Coordinates of C-alpha atoms and ligand atoms in Angstrom, one line a residue:
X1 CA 14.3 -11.2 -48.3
X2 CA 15.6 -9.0 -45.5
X3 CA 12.9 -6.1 -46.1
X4 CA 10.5 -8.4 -46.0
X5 CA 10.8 -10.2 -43.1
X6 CA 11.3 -6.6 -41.5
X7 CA 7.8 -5.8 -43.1
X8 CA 6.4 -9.2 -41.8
X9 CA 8.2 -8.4 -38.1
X10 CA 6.8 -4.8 -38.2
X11 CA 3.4 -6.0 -39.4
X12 CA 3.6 -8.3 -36.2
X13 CA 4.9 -5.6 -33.7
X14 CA 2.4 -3.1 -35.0
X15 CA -0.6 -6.2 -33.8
X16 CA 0.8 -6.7 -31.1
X17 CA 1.3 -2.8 -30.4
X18 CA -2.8 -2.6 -31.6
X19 CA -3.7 -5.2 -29.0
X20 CA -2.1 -3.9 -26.0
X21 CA -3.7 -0.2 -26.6
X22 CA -6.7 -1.9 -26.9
X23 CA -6.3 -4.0 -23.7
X24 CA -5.7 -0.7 -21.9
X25 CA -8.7 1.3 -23.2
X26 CA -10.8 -1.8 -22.5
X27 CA -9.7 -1.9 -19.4
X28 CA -10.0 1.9 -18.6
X29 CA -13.5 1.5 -19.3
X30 CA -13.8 -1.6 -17.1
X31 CA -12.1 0.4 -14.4
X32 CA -14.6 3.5 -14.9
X33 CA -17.3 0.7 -14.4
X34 CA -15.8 -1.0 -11.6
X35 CA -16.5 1.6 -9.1
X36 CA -20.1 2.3 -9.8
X37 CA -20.4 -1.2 -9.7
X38 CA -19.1 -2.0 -6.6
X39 CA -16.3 -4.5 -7.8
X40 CA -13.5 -3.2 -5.8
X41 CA -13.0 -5.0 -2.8
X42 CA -10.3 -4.7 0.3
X43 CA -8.2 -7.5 1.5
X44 CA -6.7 -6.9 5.1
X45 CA -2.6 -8.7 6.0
X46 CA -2.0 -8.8 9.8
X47 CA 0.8 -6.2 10.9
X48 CA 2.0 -8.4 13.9
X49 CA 3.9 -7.0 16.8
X50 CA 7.6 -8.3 16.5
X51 CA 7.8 -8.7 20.9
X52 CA 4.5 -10.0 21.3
X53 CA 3.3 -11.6 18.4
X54 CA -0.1 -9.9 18.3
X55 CA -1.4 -8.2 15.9
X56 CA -1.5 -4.5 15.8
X57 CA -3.4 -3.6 12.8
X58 CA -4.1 -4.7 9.6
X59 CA -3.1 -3.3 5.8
X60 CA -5.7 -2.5 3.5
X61 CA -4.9 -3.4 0.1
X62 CA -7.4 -3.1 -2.9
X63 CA -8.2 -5.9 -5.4
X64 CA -10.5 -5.5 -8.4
X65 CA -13.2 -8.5 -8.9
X66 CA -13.5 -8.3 -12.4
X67 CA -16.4 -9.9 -13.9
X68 CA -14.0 -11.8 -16.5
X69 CA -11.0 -11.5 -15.3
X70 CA -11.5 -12.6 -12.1
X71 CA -9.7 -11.3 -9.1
X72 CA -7.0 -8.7 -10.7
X73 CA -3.8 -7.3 -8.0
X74 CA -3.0 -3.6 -7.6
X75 CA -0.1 -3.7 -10.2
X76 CA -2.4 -4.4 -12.8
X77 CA -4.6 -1.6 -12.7
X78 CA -3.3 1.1 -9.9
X79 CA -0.9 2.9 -12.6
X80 CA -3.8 2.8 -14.5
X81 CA -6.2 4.3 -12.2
X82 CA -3.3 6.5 -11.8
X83 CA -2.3 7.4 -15.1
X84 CA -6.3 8.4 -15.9
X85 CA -7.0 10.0 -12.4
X86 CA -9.7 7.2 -10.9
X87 CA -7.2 7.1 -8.0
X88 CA -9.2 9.6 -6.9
X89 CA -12.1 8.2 -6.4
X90 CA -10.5 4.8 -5.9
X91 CA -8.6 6.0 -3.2
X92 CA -11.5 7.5 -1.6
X93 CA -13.4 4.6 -2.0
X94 CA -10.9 2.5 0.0
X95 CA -10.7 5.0 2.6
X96 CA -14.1 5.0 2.9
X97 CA -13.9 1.6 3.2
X98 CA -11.0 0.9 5.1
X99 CA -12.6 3.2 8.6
X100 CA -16.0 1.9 7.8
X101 CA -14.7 -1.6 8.3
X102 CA -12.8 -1.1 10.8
X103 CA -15.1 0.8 13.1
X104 CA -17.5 -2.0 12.9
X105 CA -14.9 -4.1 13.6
X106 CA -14.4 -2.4 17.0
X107 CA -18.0 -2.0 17.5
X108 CA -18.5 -5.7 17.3
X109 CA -15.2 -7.1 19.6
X110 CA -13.3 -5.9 22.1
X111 CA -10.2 -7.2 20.4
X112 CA -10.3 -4.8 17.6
X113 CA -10.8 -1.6 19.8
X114 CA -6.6 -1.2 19.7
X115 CA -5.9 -2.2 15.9
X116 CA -5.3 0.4 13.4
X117 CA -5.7 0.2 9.7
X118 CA -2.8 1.6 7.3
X119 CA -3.9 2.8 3.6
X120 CA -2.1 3.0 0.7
X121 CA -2.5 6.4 -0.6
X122 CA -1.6 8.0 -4.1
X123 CA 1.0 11.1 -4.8
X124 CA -1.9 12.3 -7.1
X125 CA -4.7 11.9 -4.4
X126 CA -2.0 13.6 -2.2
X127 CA -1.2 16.8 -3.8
X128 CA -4.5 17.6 -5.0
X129 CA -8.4 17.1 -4.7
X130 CA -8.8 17.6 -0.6
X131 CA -7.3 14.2 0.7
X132 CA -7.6 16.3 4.5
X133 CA -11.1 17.2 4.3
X134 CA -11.9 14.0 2.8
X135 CA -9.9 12.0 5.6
X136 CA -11.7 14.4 8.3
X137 CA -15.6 13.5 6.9
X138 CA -14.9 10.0 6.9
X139 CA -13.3 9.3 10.6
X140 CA -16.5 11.9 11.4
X141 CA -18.6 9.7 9.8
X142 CA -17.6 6.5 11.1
X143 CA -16.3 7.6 14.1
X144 CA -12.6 6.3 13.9
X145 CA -10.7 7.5 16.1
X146 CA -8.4 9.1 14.2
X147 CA -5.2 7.6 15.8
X148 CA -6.5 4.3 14.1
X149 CA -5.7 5.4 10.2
X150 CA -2.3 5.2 9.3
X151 CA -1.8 6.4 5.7
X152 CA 1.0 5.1 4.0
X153 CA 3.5 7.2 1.2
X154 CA 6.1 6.7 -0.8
X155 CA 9.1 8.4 -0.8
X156 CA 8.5 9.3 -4.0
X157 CA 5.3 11.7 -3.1
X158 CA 8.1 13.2 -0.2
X159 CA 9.9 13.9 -3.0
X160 CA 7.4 15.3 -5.6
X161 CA 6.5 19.2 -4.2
X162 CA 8.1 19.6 -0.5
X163 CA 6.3 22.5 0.8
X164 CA 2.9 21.0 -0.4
X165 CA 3.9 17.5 1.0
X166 CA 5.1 19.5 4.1
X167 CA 1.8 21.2 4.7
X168 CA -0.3 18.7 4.2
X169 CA 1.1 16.2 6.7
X170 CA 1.3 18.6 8.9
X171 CA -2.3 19.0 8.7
X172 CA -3.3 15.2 8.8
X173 CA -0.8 15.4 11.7
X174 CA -3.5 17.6 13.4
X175 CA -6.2 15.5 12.4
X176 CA -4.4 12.8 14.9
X177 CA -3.8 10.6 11.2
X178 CA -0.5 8.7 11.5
X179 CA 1.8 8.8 8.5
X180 CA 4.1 5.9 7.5
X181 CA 6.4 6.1 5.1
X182 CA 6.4 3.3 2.3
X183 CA 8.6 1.0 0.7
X184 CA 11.3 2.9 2.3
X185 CA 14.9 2.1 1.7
X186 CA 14.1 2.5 -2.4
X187 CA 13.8 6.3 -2.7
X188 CA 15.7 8.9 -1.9
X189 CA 15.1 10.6 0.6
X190 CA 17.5 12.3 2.4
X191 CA 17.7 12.2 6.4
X192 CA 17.3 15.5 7.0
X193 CA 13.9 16.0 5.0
X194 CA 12.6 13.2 6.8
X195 CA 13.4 14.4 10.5
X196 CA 11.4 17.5 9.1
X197 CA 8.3 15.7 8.3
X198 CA 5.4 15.2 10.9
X199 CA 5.8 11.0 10.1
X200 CA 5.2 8.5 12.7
X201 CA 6.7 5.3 10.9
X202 CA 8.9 3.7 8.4
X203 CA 8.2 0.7 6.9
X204 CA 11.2 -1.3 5.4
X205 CA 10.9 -2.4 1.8
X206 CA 10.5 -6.1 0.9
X207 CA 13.7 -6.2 -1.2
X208 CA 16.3 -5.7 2.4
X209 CA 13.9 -8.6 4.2
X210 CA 13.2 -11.5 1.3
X211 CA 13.7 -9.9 -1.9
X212 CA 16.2 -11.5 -4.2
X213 CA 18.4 -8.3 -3.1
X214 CA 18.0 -9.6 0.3
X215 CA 21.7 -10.8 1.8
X216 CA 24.2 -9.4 4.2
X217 CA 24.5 -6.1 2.8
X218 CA 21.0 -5.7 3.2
X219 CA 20.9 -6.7 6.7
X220 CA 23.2 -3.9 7.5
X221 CA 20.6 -1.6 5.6
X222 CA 17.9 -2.8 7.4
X223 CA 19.8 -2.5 10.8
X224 CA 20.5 1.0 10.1
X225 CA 17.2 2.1 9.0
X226 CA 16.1 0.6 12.5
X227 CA 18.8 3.0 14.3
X228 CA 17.7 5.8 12.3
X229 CA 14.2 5.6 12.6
X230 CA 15.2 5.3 16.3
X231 CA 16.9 8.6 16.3
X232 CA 13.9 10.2 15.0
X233 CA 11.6 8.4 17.4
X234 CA 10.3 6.3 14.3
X235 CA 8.5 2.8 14.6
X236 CA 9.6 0.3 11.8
X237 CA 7.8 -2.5 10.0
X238 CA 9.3 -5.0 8.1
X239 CA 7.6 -5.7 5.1
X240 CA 7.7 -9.2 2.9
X241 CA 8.5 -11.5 5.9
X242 CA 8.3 -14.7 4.7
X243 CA 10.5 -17.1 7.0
X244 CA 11.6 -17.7 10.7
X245 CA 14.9 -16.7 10.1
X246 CA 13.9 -13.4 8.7
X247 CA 11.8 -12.6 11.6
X248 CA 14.8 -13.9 14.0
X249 CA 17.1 -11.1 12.7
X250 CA 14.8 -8.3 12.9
X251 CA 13.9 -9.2 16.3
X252 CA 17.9 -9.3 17.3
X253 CA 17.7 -5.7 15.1
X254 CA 15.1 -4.7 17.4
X255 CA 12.6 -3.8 14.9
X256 CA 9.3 -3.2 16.5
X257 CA 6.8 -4.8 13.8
X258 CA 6.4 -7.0 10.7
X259 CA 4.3 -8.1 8.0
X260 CA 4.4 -10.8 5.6
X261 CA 3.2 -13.7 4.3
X262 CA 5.1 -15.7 7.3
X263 CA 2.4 -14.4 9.2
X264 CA -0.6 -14.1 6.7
X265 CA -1.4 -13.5 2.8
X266 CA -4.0 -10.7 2.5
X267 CA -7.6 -12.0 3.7
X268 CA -10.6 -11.2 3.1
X269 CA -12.4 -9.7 5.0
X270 CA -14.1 -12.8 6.7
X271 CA -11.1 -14.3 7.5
X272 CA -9.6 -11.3 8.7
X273 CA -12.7 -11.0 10.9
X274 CA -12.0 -14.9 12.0
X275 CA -8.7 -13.9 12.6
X276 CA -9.7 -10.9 15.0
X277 CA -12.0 -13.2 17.0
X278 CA -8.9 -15.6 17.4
X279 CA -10.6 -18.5 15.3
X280 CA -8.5 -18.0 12.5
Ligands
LIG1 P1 2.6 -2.2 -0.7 O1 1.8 -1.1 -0.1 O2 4.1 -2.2 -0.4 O3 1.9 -3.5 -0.1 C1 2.5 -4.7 0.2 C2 2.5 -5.7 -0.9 O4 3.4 -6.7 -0.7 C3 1.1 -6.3 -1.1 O5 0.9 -6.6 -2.5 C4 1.2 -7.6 -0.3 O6 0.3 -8.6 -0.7 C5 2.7 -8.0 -0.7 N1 3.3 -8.8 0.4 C6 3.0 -8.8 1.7 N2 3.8 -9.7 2.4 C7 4.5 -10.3 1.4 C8 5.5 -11.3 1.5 O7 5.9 -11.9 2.5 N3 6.1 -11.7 0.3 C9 5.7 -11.1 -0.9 N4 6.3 -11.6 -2.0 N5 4.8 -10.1 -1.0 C10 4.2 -9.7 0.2 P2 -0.4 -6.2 -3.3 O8 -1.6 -6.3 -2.5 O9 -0.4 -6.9 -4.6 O10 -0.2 -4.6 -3.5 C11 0.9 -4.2 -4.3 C12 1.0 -2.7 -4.2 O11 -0.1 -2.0 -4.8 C13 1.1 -2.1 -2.8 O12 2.4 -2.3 -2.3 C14 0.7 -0.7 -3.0 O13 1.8 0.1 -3.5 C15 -0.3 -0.8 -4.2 N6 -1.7 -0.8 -3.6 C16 -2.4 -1.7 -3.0 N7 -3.6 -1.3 -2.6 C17 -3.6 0.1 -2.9 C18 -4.6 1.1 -2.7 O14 -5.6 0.9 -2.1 N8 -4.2 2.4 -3.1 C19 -3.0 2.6 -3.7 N9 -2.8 3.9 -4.1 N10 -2.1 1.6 -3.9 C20 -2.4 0.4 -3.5
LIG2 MG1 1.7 -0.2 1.6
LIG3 MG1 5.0 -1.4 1.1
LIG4 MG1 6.4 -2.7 -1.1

C-alpha cells in the first residue's frame, strides 16, 4: 500500500514538476517575443521630497503586457530575463525608455525640467555588455541631462566583482549618472566599501519602513542608515511608505525623501503625466 501511494505521489510530483518546466520555457519564449513586440511597458511611482512634499522624480519600473496573461509584475519574469540573459536587452529597452520619456516630459512642461528618473539596473547588465557606452548614446540621444538618470543597484552587484563594480561607477560617475544604492539595509555591504564607491544615494529597504519586519528595532536601523549616509554625504529614500505615521518618523529621522504607495502606486504613464501637470 505504502509503495504505492509513493508511486501515485511521485507520479503527481513528477506532473507537476512537467508543468512548471513547461510554464517556464513557454514563458521564455513569450519573453523573447515580448520585446520585439513591443509589450513591455514602464510604470513611473512619485519619489516625493520628505520637507516639501514635491516630487523629485519618478521610479521607472517595468511591467510585461502579456497578450494572455495580462499585465505580469517584475517578480514574475525579471529572474527570468535574468537567468536567460534578455536583461540585456530589457534593460536597455527601459533605459531607452525611461530618458526618452522623460526628456519629453521636460520638453513639454516646465515642471518636469528638475525631476529625475531612477532605473533599476541588473548585476548582469552591470558587469558586462557596455552598460557606460550604452547609458552615454542614450542621454546623447535624447538629450537628458545626465544628472537626471539615477541608476539604482543592489548591494548584491557591490558585492559581485569589486574592482569591476568599482570602475564602472566611477565611469558613469564621469558621465554625471547618479548611482543609488538599492534595497539597502538587506545586503552586506560593509561601510567602508561603500565610502569607497562614487554613489550619490541610499535608498532604505521596504522591510525597516512597513514590512512585517518593520518595528522598533527597525526604526533604530533606519535612523542609523540616515546618520550614516550622512557621514558620507549620502541622500536617503525611504522605500514602501504606506502610512502617515511612517512618513512622521522619517521626517523626525531627518530622511530627505520617500516613496510609497502613501504617496502613489506605480502609474502609467498618463497619469504620471497628469500628475506632473498637477491635475492628478
Ligand atoms: P524595487 O526596485 O525595490 O522597486 C520598488 C518595488 O516596491 C516596486 O515593485 C513598487 O511597486 C513596490 N512598492 C513601492 N511602494 C510600495 C509600498 O508602499 N508598499 C509595497 N508593498 N510595495 C511598494 P515592482 O514594480 O513590482 O518591482 C519589484 C522589483 O522588480 C523592483 O524592486 C526591482 O528590483 C525589480 N524591477 C522592476 N523594474 C525593473 C527593471 O526595469 N529592471 C530590473 N533589472 N529590475 C526591475
Ligand atoms: Mg528600485
Ligand atoms: Mg528598492
Ligand atoms: Mg525593494
Amino acid at each position: 500500500y505504502r509503495a504505492k501511494e509513493q508511486g501515485r505521489l511521485s507520479m503527481i510530483f513528477d506532473r507537476q514538476m512537467h508543468q512548471e518546466i513547461l510554464e517556464a520555457i513557454t514563458l521564455e519564449v513569450d519573453l523573447r517575443n515580448a520585446l520585439e513586440q513591443n509589450q513591455l511597458l514602464l510604470h513611473y511611482q512619485p519619489i516625493v521630497d520628505v520637507k516639501t512634499g514635491d516630487i523629485a522624480g519618478f521610479e521607472a519600473l517595468v511591467r510585461w503586457d502579456h497578450p494572455s496573461r495580462g499585465l505580469v509584475p517584475p517578480v514574475k519574469f525579471i529572474p527570468l530575463a535574468e537567468e536567460t540573459g534578455l536583461i540585456v536587452p530589457l534593460g536597455r529597452y527601459v533605459i531607452d525608455e525611461a530618458c526618452r520619456q522623460l526628456r519629453a516630459w521636460q520638453l513639454e512642461m516646465p515642471e518636469a525640467a528638475h525631476l529625475t528618473v531612477s532605473v533599476n539596473v541588473s548585476c548582469r547588465q552591470f558587469v558586462k555588455d557596455g552598460l557606460v557606452e550604452h547609458v552615454a548614446g542614450v542621454l546623447a540621444e535624447t538629450g537628458l541631462a545626465p544628472s537626471c538618470l539615477k541608476l539604482e543597484i543592489t548591494e548584491s552587484v557591490l558585492m559581485h566583482d569589486a574592482r569591476v563594480t568599482a570602475r564602472e561607477l566611477q565611469r558613469l560617475k564621469d558621465l554625471g549618472v547618479k548611482i543609488a544604492i538599492d534595497d539597502f539595509g538587506t545586503g552586506y555591504s560593509s561601510l567602508s566599501y561603500l565610502r569607497q564607491l562614487p554613489i550619490d544615494q541610499l535608498k532604505i529597504d521596504r522591510s525597516f519602513i512597513s514590512g512585517h519586519e518593520c518595528n522598533d528595532e527597525s526604526q533604530e536601523i533606519v535612523k542609523s542608515i540616515i546618520s550614516l549616509a550622512r557621514s558620507l554625504g549620502l541622500t536617503v529614500v525611504a522605500e514602501g511608505v504606506e502610512c502617515p505615521d511612517q512618513l512622521d518618523r522619517l521626517r523626525l529621522a531627518d530622511c530627505d525623501k520617500a516613496q510609497g504607495f502613501m504617496f502613489s502606486r506605480p502609474l502609467d504613464k498618463d497619469a504620471a503625466h497628469r500628475l506632473i501637470r498637477g491635475n492628478g
